[in-house]
Amino acid sequence: MSQITLNVPDISCGHCEKTVLEALRDKPGVKGVQVNIPAKSVYLDYDENAYSLDQVKEALDEEGYPVAGAAPAGIQAASRDGLILQ
């Protein structure tokens, strides 16, 4: 299992949260999804062998929420210049 934090800058409201949760919740290998609206981030606990990070990004992009960065859970994913900030 992997835990990652995704930077999703277009998350801004409860509707966004619901859409992201619905896009990922029932995918194979996804154990848990949490959305943090103020941080514009998504925490994902998943089996990368059952559902890849590329598939996660594709699913969110299809819903209008492109991923700008990803980092191991506990580290804030930053989109600016590819840096990962703690």
Short mmCIF file of C-alpha atoms in Angstrom, two decimals:
data_model
loop_
_atom_site.label_atom_id
_atom_site.label_comp_id
_atom_site.label_asym_id
_atom_site.label_seq_id
_atom_site.Cartn_x
_atom_site.Cartn_y
_atom_site.Cartn_z
CA MET A 1 0.00 0.00 0.00
CA SER A 2 1.09 3.55 -0.70
CA GLN A 3 -0.01 6.80 0.84
CA ILE A 4 0.39 9.97 -1.20
CA THR A 5 -0.69 13.58 -1.01
CA LEU A 6 -1.76 15.15 -4.29
CA ASN A 7 -1.77 18.88 -4.96
CA VAL A 8 -5.02 19.62 -6.81
CA PRO A 9 -5.24 23.43 -7.16
CA ASP A 10 -8.76 23.48 -8.60
CA ILE A 11 -10.36 22.11 -5.42
CA SER A 12 -12.31 24.97 -3.87
CA CYS A 13 -15.61 23.76 -2.39
CA GLY A 14 -17.74 20.91 -1.14
CA HIS A 15 -18.87 20.05 -4.66
CA CYS A 16 -15.21 19.65 -5.67
CA GLU A 17 -14.63 17.39 -2.67
CA LYS A 18 -17.62 15.21 -3.54
CA THR A 19 -16.54 14.90 -7.18
CA VAL A 20 -12.98 13.91 -6.24
CA LEU A 21 -14.21 11.37 -3.69
CA GLU A 22 -16.62 9.82 -6.18
CA ALA A 23 -13.92 9.69 -8.88
CA LEU A 24 -11.53 7.68 -6.69
CA ARG A 25 -13.43 5.94 -3.92
CA ASP A 26 -14.50 2.77 -5.76
CA LYS A 27 -11.41 2.26 -7.89
CA PRO A 28 -9.56 -1.05 -7.51
CA GLY A 29 -6.95 -0.93 -4.76
CA VAL A 30 -8.13 2.39 -3.28
CA LYS A 31 -8.42 1.97 0.48
CA GLY A 32 -9.04 5.58 1.49
CA VAL A 33 -9.43 9.09 0.08
CA GLN A 34 -9.54 12.37 1.99
CA VAL A 35 -9.88 15.86 0.53
CA ASN A 36 -8.54 18.97 2.27
CA ILE A 37 -10.27 21.94 0.64
CA PRO A 38 -8.19 24.76 2.22
CA ALA A 39 -4.93 22.97 1.36
CA LYS A 40 -6.23 22.00 -2.10
CA SER A 41 -4.92 18.51 -1.52
CA VAL A 42 -6.05 14.91 -1.70
CA TYR A 43 -4.68 12.19 0.57
CA LEU A 44 -4.84 8.77 -1.04
CA ASP A 45 -4.20 5.37 0.54
CA TYR A 46 -4.05 2.85 -2.29
CA ASP A 47 -2.36 -0.21 -3.77
CA GLU A 48 -0.19 1.10 -6.60
CA ASN A 49 -0.10 -2.40 -8.11
CA ALA A 50 -3.89 -2.40 -8.53
CA TYR A 51 -4.33 1.26 -9.50
CA SER A 52 -1.37 3.35 -10.66
CA LEU A 53 -0.63 6.98 -9.92
CA ASP A 54 -1.08 7.70 -13.63
CA GLN A 55 -4.57 6.21 -13.44
CA VAL A 56 -5.33 8.36 -10.38
CA LYS A 57 -4.20 11.48 -12.23
CA GLU A 58 -6.21 10.51 -15.31
CA ALA A 59 -9.38 9.93 -13.27
CA LEU A 60 -9.08 13.34 -11.59
CA ASP A 61 -8.21 15.09 -14.85
CA GLU A 62 -11.32 13.61 -16.50
CA GLU A 63 -13.40 15.21 -13.73
CA GLY A 64 -11.73 18.60 -14.24
CA TYR A 65 -9.28 18.41 -11.35
CA PRO A 66 -5.77 18.02 -12.76
CA VAL A 67 -3.03 17.01 -10.34
CA ALA A 68 -0.23 19.59 -10.11
CA GLY A 69 2.08 17.58 -7.84
CA ALA A 70 2.38 14.46 -5.72
CA ALA A 71 4.43 13.56 -2.67
CA PRO A 72 4.54 10.80 -0.06
CA ALA A 73 1.87 11.30 2.60
CA GLY A 74 2.93 13.67 5.34
CA ILE A 75 4.76 15.90 2.89
CA GLN A 76 2.90 18.74 1.24
CA ALA A 77 2.91 18.34 -2.54
CA ALA A 78 3.88 21.58 -4.25
CA SER A 79 3.34 22.45 -7.87
CA ARG A 80 5.71 25.41 -8.13
CA ASP A 81 8.98 24.53 -9.84
CA GLY A 82 8.53 20.87 -9.00
CA LEU A 83 9.59 21.46 -5.39
CA ILE A 84 8.28 19.43 -2.51
CA LEU A 85 7.79 21.53 0.61
CA GLN A 86 7.37 20.30 4.16
#
